[in-house]
Structure formats: C-alpha cells, structure tokens
Tab-separated table of C-alpha atoms and ligand atoms in Angstrom:
chain	number	residue	atom	x	y	z
K	1	UNK	CA	-12.134	-16.902	6.801
K	2	UNK	CA	-13.416	-15.835	10.205
K	3	UNK	CA	-16.041	-13.280	11.074
K	4	UNK	CA	-14.389	-10.215	12.515
K	5	UNK	CA	-16.262	-8.244	15.182
K	6	UNK	CA	-15.169	-5.044	13.494
K	7	UNK	CA	-16.701	-5.855	10.090
K	8	UNK	CA	-20.333	-6.758	9.365
K	9	UNK	CA	-19.353	-9.912	7.439
K	10	UNK	CA	-16.584	-12.505	7.087
K	11	UNK	CA	-13.283	-10.648	6.887
K	12	UNK	CA	-9.674	-11.647	6.302
K	13	UNK	CA	-6.681	-9.384	7.023
K	14	UNK	CA	-3.597	-9.476	4.787
K	15	UNK	CA	-5.380	-11.712	2.267
K	16	UNK	CA	-3.563	-13.298	-0.659
K	17	UNK	CA	-5.272	-12.168	-3.864
K	18	UNK	CA	-3.102	-14.004	-6.394
K	19	UNK	CA	-5.036	-17.246	-5.910
K	20	UNK	CA	-8.261	-15.340	-6.515
K	21	UNK	CA	-7.279	-14.230	-10.007
K	22	UNK	CA	-7.058	-16.425	-13.089
K	23	UNK	CA	-3.557	-15.101	-13.852
K	24	UNK	CA	-2.328	-16.159	-10.400
K	25	UNK	CA	-0.037	-13.194	-9.813
K	26	UNK	CA	-0.008	-10.286	-7.414
K	27	UNK	CA	0.028	-9.444	-3.776
K	28	UNK	CA	-2.243	-9.174	-0.788
K	29	UNK	CA	-5.119	-6.982	0.352
K	30	UNK	CA	-5.065	-5.221	3.712
K	31	UNK	CA	-8.665	-6.424	4.193
K	32	UNK	CA	-10.736	-8.875	2.184
K	33	UNK	CA	-14.446	-8.840	3.017
K	34	UNK	CA	-16.725	-11.663	1.898
K	35	UNK	CA	-20.409	-10.802	2.347
K	36	UNK	CA	-22.828	-13.720	2.190
K	37	UNK	CA	-25.922	-11.828	1.083
K	38	UNK	CA	-26.910	-8.495	-0.423
K	39	UNK	CA	-27.553	-6.793	2.914
K	40	UNK	CA	-24.106	-7.852	4.169
K	41	UNK	CA	-22.619	-6.482	0.960
K	42	UNK	CA	-24.345	-3.148	1.544
K	43	UNK	CA	-23.253	-3.013	5.192
K	44	UNK	CA	-19.675	-3.999	4.313
K	45	UNK	CA	-19.522	-1.205	1.743
K	46	UNK	CA	-20.925	1.371	4.168
K	47	UNK	CA	-18.560	0.229	6.958
K	48	UNK	CA	-15.555	0.532	4.633
K	49	UNK	CA	-16.621	4.030	3.567
K	50	UNK	CA	-17.094	5.079	7.194
K	51	UNK	CA	-13.462	4.026	7.829
K	52	UNK	CA	-12.271	6.153	4.937
K	53	UNK	CA	-11.770	3.356	2.389
K	54	UNK	CA	-13.197	3.216	-1.126
K	55	UNK	CA	-13.637	-0.554	-1.517
K	56	UNK	CA	-12.527	-2.356	-4.653
K	57	UNK	CA	-14.806	-5.128	-5.926
K	58	UNK	CA	-13.415	-8.519	-6.807
K	59	UNK	CA	-15.447	-10.900	-8.938
K	60	UNK	CA	-13.844	-13.953	-10.487
K	61	UNK	CA	-10.549	-12.113	-10.990
K	62	UNK	CA	-10.633	-13.122	-14.663
K	63	UNK	CA	-9.788	-9.724	-16.120
K	64	UNK	CA	-7.609	-8.387	-13.357
K	65	UNK	CA	-3.939	-7.938	-12.474
K	66	UNK	CA	-3.192	-7.178	-8.837
K	67	UNK	CA	0.190	-5.496	-8.381
K	68	UNK	CA	2.786	-7.176	-6.161
K	69	UNK	CA	2.995	-6.115	-2.522
K	70	UNK	CA	0.239	-5.021	-0.174
K	71	UNK	CA	-2.846	-3.263	-1.482
K	72	UNK	CA	-3.960	-0.869	1.234
K	73	UNK	CA	-7.657	-0.674	2.042
K	74	UNK	CA	-10.589	-2.971	1.472
K	75	UNK	CA	-11.460	-5.468	-1.225
K	76	UNK	CA	-15.006	-6.847	-1.246
K	77	UNK	CA	-15.272	-10.259	-2.916
K	78	UNK	CA	-18.509	-11.469	-4.508
K	79	UNK	CA	-17.595	-15.134	-4.297
K	80	UNK	CA	-20.282	-15.973	-1.713
K	81	UNK	CA	-23.034	-14.157	-3.647
K	82	UNK	CA	-23.649	-16.883	-6.202
K	83	UNK	CA	-27.413	-17.225	-6.167
K	84	UNK	CA	-29.488	-17.499	-9.309
K	85	UNK	CA	-33.287	-17.605	-9.443
K	86	UNK	CA	-36.202	-18.130	-11.813
K	87	UNK	CA	-39.124	-15.726	-11.665
K	88	UNK	CA	-42.265	-17.002	-9.981
K	89	UNK	CA	-45.450	-17.460	-11.965
K	90	UNK	CA	-46.946	-14.381	-10.318
K	91	UNK	CA	-44.584	-12.416	-12.587
K	92	UNK	CA	-42.593	-10.934	-9.737
K	93	UNK	CA	-38.950	-11.011	-10.768
K	94	UNK	CA	-37.497	-8.348	-8.542
K	95	UNK	CA	-38.491	-9.950	-5.255
K	96	UNK	CA	-36.121	-12.819	-5.926
K	97	UNK	CA	-33.116	-10.651	-5.208
K	98	UNK	CA	-34.164	-11.297	-1.617
K	99	UNK	CA	-34.887	-15.032	-1.428
K	100	UNK	CA	-36.833	-14.656	1.798
K	101	UNK	CA	-39.463	-12.833	-0.268
K	102	UNK	CA	-39.971	-15.820	-2.510
K	103	UNK	CA	-42.911	-17.902	-1.491
K	104	UNK	CA	-42.158	-21.613	-1.769
K	105	UNK	CA	-45.818	-22.127	-2.646
K	106	UNK	CA	-45.475	-20.278	-5.930
K	107	UNK	CA	-44.021	-22.413	-8.716
K	108	UNK	CA	-41.367	-21.090	-11.078
K	109	UNK	CA	-42.823	-19.800	-14.332
K	110	UNK	CA	-42.478	-21.845	-17.518
K	111	UNK	CA	-39.292	-20.689	-19.321
K	112	UNK	CA	-41.196	-19.973	-22.542
K	113	UNK	CA	-43.820	-17.914	-20.686
K	114	UNK	CA	-41.303	-15.912	-18.671
K	115	UNK	CA	-37.794	-16.248	-20.120
K	116	UNK	CA	-35.962	-14.430	-17.351
K	117	UNK	CA	-33.176	-15.373	-14.982
K	118	UNK	CA	-32.385	-13.332	-11.886
K	119	UNK	CA	-28.899	-13.571	-10.436
K	120	UNK	CA	-26.784	-12.079	-7.713
K	121	UNK	CA	-23.452	-10.585	-8.691
K	122	UNK	CA	-21.374	-13.617	-7.647
K	123	UNK	CA	-23.211	-16.073	-9.910
K	124	UNK	CA	-20.536	-17.365	-12.262
K	125	UNK	CA	-20.882	-16.722	-15.979
K	126	UNK	CA	-20.385	-20.456	-16.756
K	127	UNK	CA	-23.202	-21.350	-14.324
K	128	UNK	CA	-25.520	-18.819	-15.978
K	129	UNK	CA	-24.726	-20.234	-19.420
K	130	UNK	CA	-25.380	-23.717	-18.035
K	131	UNK	CA	-28.680	-22.729	-16.380
K	132	UNK	CA	-29.933	-20.928	-19.480
K	133	UNK	CA	-29.030	-23.942	-21.616
K	134	UNK	CA	-30.848	-26.351	-19.299
K	135	UNK	CA	-33.966	-24.143	-19.506
K	136	UNK	CA	-33.777	-23.816	-23.305
K	137	UNK	CA	-33.255	-20.068	-23.068
K	138	UNK	CA	-31.060	-18.388	-25.673
K	139	UNK	CA	-28.908	-15.267	-25.339
K	140	UNK	CA	-25.933	-16.251	-23.214
K	141	UNK	CA	-24.224	-18.631	-25.641
K	142	UNK	CA	-21.858	-15.794	-26.583
K	143	UNK	CA	-20.387	-16.198	-23.069
K	144	UNK	CA	-19.583	-19.907	-23.398
K	145	UNK	CA	-16.094	-20.398	-21.986
K	146	UNK	CA	-15.868	-16.885	-20.498
K	147	UNK	CA	-14.835	-17.082	-16.826
K	148	UNK	CA	-15.854	-14.614	-14.114
K	149	UNK	CA	-18.918	-13.525	-12.206
K	150	UNK	CA	-22.108	-11.801	-13.306
K	151	UNK	CA	-21.049	-8.542	-11.578
K	152	UNK	CA	-17.671	-8.484	-13.317
K	153	UNK	CA	-19.337	-9.432	-16.586
K	154	UNK	CA	-21.819	-6.547	-16.298
K	155	UNK	CA	-19.081	-4.088	-15.275
K	156	UNK	CA	-16.885	-5.177	-18.202
K	157	UNK	CA	-19.724	-5.869	-20.665
K	158	UNK	CA	-18.240	-9.295	-21.314
K	159	UNK	CA	-18.787	-10.792	-24.724
K	160	UNK	CA	-17.297	-11.331	-28.119
K	161	UNK	CA	-18.136	-11.659	-31.780
K	162	UNK	CA	-21.451	-13.422	-31.093
K	163	UNK	CA	-22.842	-10.883	-28.628
K	164	UNK	CA	-22.421	-9.279	-25.231
K	165	UNK	CA	-23.892	-9.774	-21.776
K	166	UNK	CA	-25.682	-6.424	-21.903
K	167	UNK	CA	-27.699	-7.688	-24.919
K	168	UNK	CA	-29.554	-9.889	-22.410
K	169	UNK	CA	-29.933	-7.510	-19.465
K	170	UNK	CA	-33.341	-6.146	-18.540
K	171	UNK	CA	-32.388	-4.491	-15.279
K	172	UNK	CA	-29.276	-4.075	-13.151
K	173	UNK	CA	-29.395	-3.568	-9.402
K	174	UNK	CA	-26.495	-1.467	-8.140
K	175	UNK	CA	-25.178	-0.146	-4.871
K	176	UNK	CA	-24.351	3.497	-5.425
K	177	UNK	CA	-21.617	5.594	-3.809
K	178	UNK	CA	-24.018	6.643	-1.045
K	179	UNK	CA	-24.592	2.999	-0.091
K	180	UNK	CA	-28.121	2.992	-1.570
K	181	UNK	CA	-29.516	0.159	-3.683
K	182	UNK	CA	-30.933	1.314	-7.010
K	183	UNK	CA	-32.542	-0.486	-9.939
K	184	UNK	CA	-31.356	0.645	-13.368
K	185	UNK	CA	-33.526	-0.420	-16.312
K	186	UNK	CA	-31.508	-1.282	-19.421
K	187	UNK	CA	-32.910	1.745	-21.257
K	188	UNK	CA	-31.286	4.084	-18.719
K	189	UNK	CA	-27.794	2.607	-19.188
K	190	UNK	CA	-25.154	3.194	-21.834
K	191	UNK	CA	-22.893	0.147	-21.990
K	192	UNK	CA	-20.017	0.269	-24.436
K	193	UNK	CA	-17.386	-2.092	-25.786
K	194	UNK	CA	-15.941	-3.901	-22.732
K	195	UNK	CA	-17.384	-1.286	-20.405
K	196	UNK	CA	-20.773	-1.479	-18.676
K	197	UNK	CA	-20.690	2.301	-18.162
K	198	UNK	CA	-21.708	2.061	-14.495
K	199	UNK	CA	-18.753	4.100	-13.172
K	200	UNK	CA	-18.227	3.564	-9.444
K	201	UNK	CA	-21.478	1.679	-8.809
K	202	UNK	CA	-21.255	-1.876	-7.528
K	203	UNK	CA	-23.329	-4.389	-9.453
K	204	UNK	CA	-25.395	-6.289	-6.904
K	205	UNK	CA	-27.427	-8.412	-9.310
K	206	UNK	CA	-29.342	-8.355	-12.555
K	207	UNK	CA	-32.465	-9.530	-14.308
K	208	UNK	CA	-31.633	-11.225	-17.595
K	209	UNK	CA	-34.279	-11.472	-20.291
K	210	UNK	CA	-33.481	-14.376	-22.591
K	211	UNK	CA	-35.224	-15.816	-25.641
K	212	UNK	CA	-37.266	-19.031	-25.603
K	213	UNK	CA	-35.622	-21.697	-27.745
K	214	UNK	CA	-35.006	-25.421	-27.452
K	215	UNK	CA	-32.434	-26.998	-25.164
K	216	UNK	CA	-30.817	-28.746	-28.144
K	217	UNK	CA	-30.503	-25.517	-30.118
K	218	UNK	CA	-28.935	-23.551	-27.237
K	219	UNK	CA	-26.641	-26.427	-26.272
K	220	UNK	CA	-25.383	-26.843	-29.837
K	221	UNK	CA	-24.637	-23.128	-30.225
K	222	UNK	CA	-22.801	-22.973	-26.863
K	223	UNK	CA	-20.793	-26.048	-27.827
K	224	UNK	CA	-19.765	-24.575	-31.187
K	225	UNK	CA	-18.732	-21.237	-29.637
K	226	UNK	CA	-16.784	-23.046	-26.928
K	227	UNK	CA	-14.948	-25.223	-29.448
K	228	UNK	CA	-14.073	-22.148	-31.466
K	229	UNK	CA	-12.817	-20.370	-28.355
K	230	UNK	CA	-10.631	-23.324	-27.366
K	231	UNK	CA	-9.102	-23.361	-30.838
K	232	UNK	CA	-7.990	-19.727	-30.728
K	233	UNK	CA	-7.457	-18.848	-27.046
K	234	UNK	CA	-5.242	-20.453	-24.368
K	235	UNK	CA	-8.263	-21.176	-22.155
K	236	UNK	CA	-6.577	-23.907	-20.108
K	237	UNK	CA	-3.586	-21.754	-19.129
K	238	UNK	CA	-3.344	-19.065	-16.456
K	239	UNK	CA	-4.205	-15.710	-18.021
K	240	UNK	CA	-6.324	-12.617	-17.440
K	241	UNK	CA	-8.127	-12.812	-20.774
K	242	UNK	CA	-7.469	-10.143	-23.377
K	243	UNK	CA	-4.791	-7.681	-22.326
K	244	UNK	CA	-5.738	-4.924	-24.790
K	245	UNK	CA	-9.006	-3.654	-26.232
K	246	UNK	CA	-9.331	-4.071	-29.969
K	247	UNK	CA	-8.490	-0.748	-31.611
K	248	UNK	CA	-10.766	1.124	-33.992
K	249	UNK	CA	-10.387	-0.925	-37.223
K	250	UNK	CA	-10.088	2.315	-39.216
K	251	UNK	CA	-6.841	3.088	-37.368
K	252	UNK	CA	-5.444	-0.435	-37.324
K	253	UNK	CA	-5.936	-1.546	-40.903
K	254	UNK	CA	-8.731	-3.820	-39.669
K	255	UNK	CA	-6.406	-5.675	-37.278
K	256	UNK	CA	-7.436	-6.772	-33.808
K	257	UNK	CA	-5.061	-6.155	-30.898
K	258	UNK	CA	-3.905	-9.781	-31.045
K	259	UNK	CA	-3.210	-9.547	-34.766
K	260	UNK	CA	-1.147	-6.378	-34.267
K	261	UNK	CA	0.965	-8.114	-31.604
K	262	UNK	CA	1.420	-11.075	-33.931
K	263	UNK	CA	2.276	-8.901	-36.941
K	264	UNK	CA	4.978	-7.244	-34.870
K	265	UNK	CA	6.500	-10.666	-34.195
K	266	UNK	CA	5.840	-10.441	-30.461
K	267	UNK	CA	4.191	-13.811	-29.822
K	268	UNK	CA	6.400	-15.761	-27.448
K	269	UNK	CA	7.962	-12.575	-26.004
K	270	UNK	CA	8.641	-13.198	-22.313
K	271	UNK	CA	9.606	-11.684	-18.977
K	272	UNK	CA	10.390	-14.353	-16.441
K	273	UNK	CA	7.450	-16.753	-16.478
K	274	UNK	CA	5.132	-14.241	-18.162
K	275	UNK	CA	4.884	-14.974	-21.877
K	276	UNK	CA	2.798	-13.799	-24.822
K	277	UNK	CA	0.691	-16.801	-25.834
K	278	UNK	CA	1.745	-18.611	-28.995
K	279	UNK	CA	-1.960	-19.225	-29.664
K	280	UNK	CA	-3.297	-15.664	-29.299
K	281	UNK	CA	-1.244	-12.464	-29.333
K	282	UNK	CA	-3.599	-10.662	-26.959
K	283	UNK	CA	-3.112	-13.145	-24.098
K	284	UNK	CA	-0.232	-13.148	-21.638
K	285	UNK	CA	0.044	-16.442	-19.796
K	286	UNK	CA	1.724	-17.242	-16.526
K	287	UNK	CA	3.844	-20.377	-16.959
K	288	UNK	CA	3.856	-20.861	-13.192
K	289	UNK	CA	6.016	-18.407	-11.294
K	290	UNK	CA	5.392	-15.059	-13.011
K	291	UNK	CA	5.087	-11.941	-10.879
K	292	UNK	CA	2.666	-9.086	-11.486
K	293	UNK	CA	5.660	-6.816	-12.061
K	294	UNK	CA	6.868	-9.022	-14.923
K	295	UNK	CA	3.398	-9.137	-16.481
K	296	UNK	CA	2.988	-5.354	-16.234
K	297	UNK	CA	6.457	-4.761	-17.724
K	298	UNK	CA	5.631	-7.110	-20.592
K	299	UNK	CA	2.383	-5.233	-21.247
K	300	UNK	CA	4.234	-1.908	-21.473
K	301	UNK	CA	6.853	-3.449	-23.731
K	302	UNK	CA	4.138	-4.754	-26.097
K	303	UNK	CA	2.345	-1.417	-26.090
K	304	UNK	CA	5.556	0.484	-26.905
K	305	UNK	CA	6.711	-1.909	-29.651
K	306	UNK	CA	3.273	-2.078	-31.321
K	307	UNK	CA	3.049	1.741	-31.255
K	308	UNK	CA	6.555	2.097	-32.689
K	309	UNK	CA	5.994	-0.440	-35.468
K	310	UNK	CA	2.354	0.235	-36.429
K	311	UNK	CA	1.503	3.666	-35.021
K	312	UNK	CA	-1.407	2.174	-33.000
K	313	UNK	CA	-1.380	2.857	-29.262
K	314	UNK	CA	-3.223	-0.040	-27.646
K	315	UNK	CA	-5.523	0.639	-24.711
K	316	UNK	CA	-5.489	-1.829	-21.832
K	317	UNK	CA	-8.656	-3.921	-21.379
K	318	UNK	CA	-7.458	-5.820	-18.329
K	319	UNK	CA	-7.911	-3.924	-15.036
K	320	UNK	CA	-4.845	-3.257	-12.906
K	321	UNK	CA	-5.012	-2.724	-9.146
K	322	UNK	CA	-2.040	-0.810	-7.776
K	323	UNK	CA	-1.387	0.412	-4.240
J	1	FAD	C1	-9.365	-17.619	-20.498
J	1	FAD	C2	-10.160	-16.343	-20.480
J	1	FAD	C3	-11.020	-16.057	-21.528
J	1	FAD	C4	-11.748	-14.871	-21.525
J	1	FAD	N1	-12.589	-14.609	-22.568
J	1	FAD	C5	-13.304	-13.475	-22.576
J	1	FAD	C6	-14.201	-13.185	-23.643
J	1	FAD	O1	-14.354	-13.951	-24.586
J	1	FAD	N2	-14.906	-12.018	-23.586
J	1	FAD	C7	-14.764	-11.141	-22.547
J	1	FAD	O2	-15.451	-10.093	-22.542
J	1	FAD	N3	-13.938	-11.395	-21.517
J	1	FAD	C8	-13.205	-12.528	-21.512
J	1	FAD	N4	-12.343	-12.776	-20.479
J	1	FAD	C9	-12.211	-11.789	-19.393
J	1	FAD	C10	-13.194	-12.011	-18.225
J	1	FAD	O3	-13.679	-13.328	-18.253
J	1	FAD	C11	-14.359	-11.033	-18.278
J	1	FAD	O4	-13.927	-9.688	-18.356
J	1	FAD	C12	-15.255	-11.182	-17.046
J	1	FAD	O5	-16.417	-10.443	-17.248
J	1	FAD	C13	-14.563	-10.686	-15.771
J	1	FAD	O6	-15.422	-10.930	-14.694
J	1	FAD	P1	-14.843	-11.090	-13.220
J	1	FAD	O7	-15.983	-11.348	-12.320
J	1	FAD	O8	-13.750	-12.087	-13.243
J	1	FAD	O9	-14.266	-9.628	-12.975
J	1	FAD	P2	-12.933	-9.256	-12.186
J	1	FAD	O10	-11.755	-9.676	-13.004
J	1	FAD	O11	-12.995	-9.735	-10.794
J	1	FAD	O12	-13.027	-7.670	-12.204
J	1	FAD	C14	-12.908	-6.960	-13.421
J	1	FAD	C15	-13.371	-5.512	-13.169
J	1	FAD	O13	-14.773	-5.536	-12.862
J	1	FAD	C16	-14.985	-4.941	-11.573
J	1	FAD	N5	-16.052	-5.682	-10.902
J	1	FAD	C17	-16.078	-6.989	-10.563
J	1	FAD	N6	-17.230	-7.294	-9.963
J	1	FAD	C18	-17.945	-6.158	-9.901
J	1	FAD	C19	-19.231	-5.813	-9.387
J	1	FAD	N7	-20.027	-6.714	-8.785
J	1	FAD	N8	-19.648	-4.523	-9.510
J	1	FAD	C20	-18.874	-3.591	-10.107
J	1	FAD	N9	-17.650	-3.842	-10.595
J	1	FAD	C21	-17.196	-5.127	-10.510
J	1	FAD	C22	-13.667	-5.081	-10.828
J	1	FAD	O14	-13.574	-4.126	-9.788
J	1	FAD	C23	-12.679	-4.863	-11.956
J	1	FAD	O15	-12.543	-3.478	-12.227
J	1	FAD	C24	-11.613	-13.960	-20.462
J	1	FAD	C25	-10.752	-14.262	-19.385
J	1	FAD	C26	-10.020	-15.438	-19.389
J	1	FAD	C27	-9.118	-15.738	-18.241
C-alpha cells in the first residue's frame, strides 16, 4: 500500500476486501485507508467526510460479508492500529493511548496492583487474550478462539456463554461523527447482546479492567473454553462466525439459532461453495470458491425455511456491506 498525496495516510484504490474477511468472499472498495496511529485515523475520517463519504470501518473482517462488486466510498481498516499497553505505576492509564506520552522511565504497574490493559482498536482479540493470560489477569477467557480486533469486538459486544467483552471494559475512546475524540466511561454506555450500542461512533481504543488471578488459572480456563469451541464450531474453516443472533428463548422453545437450523434439517444445505456447516447450524462456510451472492442467498433461504417451519424469524448477526 502506498501513501497517496490526497489522503492523510496509506491509501489503496480499488482494494480487494475478500482477503480481509475470514469468509473470503466479496468485492472491492473504491478506497481503502490504513491509518498507522490514532491521529491518522482521525484525519482519515475527517478527510473522507469532507469528500462526502461516510467511511465504513473494517476490523478483522470476522463478522462481515462484503457484497460482490465495487463498494463505492471509503473503508478505513484498523489493521495497523494494533498497539496494546500496560498502565504505568503513576496510575495514568489514559495517556497510553498516545505512546509518546508514556515516559520510558516509569515502570509498568504490577498486574495485581493495577489490573488494566489499554489497547488501540486494531489490537487483535487473540493477542489480548494472550497478553491477559501472560499477566495472570482474568476476564477475557470468554474470548478464547474469537477472531477479530478490539474495535470490532467492542462494536459487536463479542462474547458467548462465559461472558462478553463489555464485562471487562472500563472506558471506550471513540471518534464521533464530528471527528472529535471522546472518552465514554462504561457507566454511560448501554451495550446489548452482540451490539456495543455505540451507533455510528468509531471505536478508537479501550481501557480494560481485568481481575488479578494466577497465570495457571487463566491459562487453564482459556484452554478449556478453546477446546469446547473447537468441538462445536468450524473454527478452522472460512466463515464469518454466527450468521444469526440467537432468538428470544421464549419464542423459540429454548432453541438457539443453530439448533433451529439443525431441527429444520438444513445443515449441509449449499449454494455453490457456500454450505451450512455440518458441525454448527449457525455457521456458513466457504469451501473455497463461494461468492458473497451465494452466501447471501443461502442466508435468505435459511431465514425463510426456518420461519416457515418454526414460526421464528431469525435476525442476522453478521454485518453485510452492500453498495
Ligand atoms: C470462527 C469464528 C468464531 C467466532 N466466534 C465468535 C464468538 O464466539 N463470539 C462472538 O461474539 N463472535 C464470534 N465471531 C465473530 C467475530 O469474531 C466477532 O464479532 C468480532 O468481534 C468481530 O470483530 P472484527 O474486528 O472482525 O469486526 P469486523 O468483522 O471487521 O466488523 C464487524 C462490525 O463491526 C464494525 N467495526 C469494526 N471495527 C470497528 C471500530 N473500530 N469501531 C466501530 N465499529 C467497528 C464494522 O464496521 C462492522 O459493522 C466468530 C467469528 C469466526 C470467524
């Protein structure tokens, strides 16, 4: 990717997005911007708005389907914003969003004394789980095996039966629609199931408050959750995670979305190379050459058949970007 004189950061025209999603389908973006720090991210966003674009934000592409063809406008990727910090022993956590503010003479605090991690939006969820484990800090084990970036995880409130990312958030730094950076304490936010509730704001970074534990304890829990995940989800295949949100159990006879798909005999249903996983009914996997169109058609087919056979209309969890 080369730096374009017309954008304030690295920029790529006509960029292939399929390789940047875990499902490996979809088309190209008119512009893909890749800021390398928070100020570049802010300036890229403002520049896009000044040119009449409302930028879309791409994290790890792990819960995303990009439609085939060309997506007009600007996509801002967080891939180069991977930094993760420990608070200093002067107690100043917020300064570490800007690493130049961190004095190298101040040592990181002891994990037990200050159990926080500070990360930019492009820090990967697996790296955060790994860092927390190495420090003996508990709270992120529920994300073991969940791909994606911190920003996408906050926006989607990633998690599962053992907890959610928002359980560990103390503060989220966002870029609002006016291009201003704002700090949102957890108490001012209303995250919901698979929805961080931040609307159009871009997650720039977050302060995570974890719980002091032992390395062995955290490692063992992460390992168990990961093993369980591998048993029930096709984690080694190309997918976009869960296609549908789990419905209200009162309306679905206690069934999850995957169980409804399975009950309707739809596991193995296929369109081209897009197929409903034999392991988990809520995952569509790409066997190699699927197109976004095939995946999207398969999703609508599943939704219609499940509604017809059970009366439950499933709501899509995966995000879809269309022109
Ligand atoms: C094999 C597999 C297993 C999975 N297991 C789980 C699981 O157990 N639990 C779970 O919750 N999810 C799971 N997922 C889905 C996915 O990992 C999560 O939703 C993850 O949080 C997506 O993060 P991302 O960075 O990839 O977001 P993306 O897919 O890039 O984006 C998703 C949405 O978030 C928005 N977004 C991304 N970054 C930002 C940002 N910085 N600011 C604002 N909005 C942003 C995007 O615009 C888009 O609307 C799984 C996915 C796969 C492929």
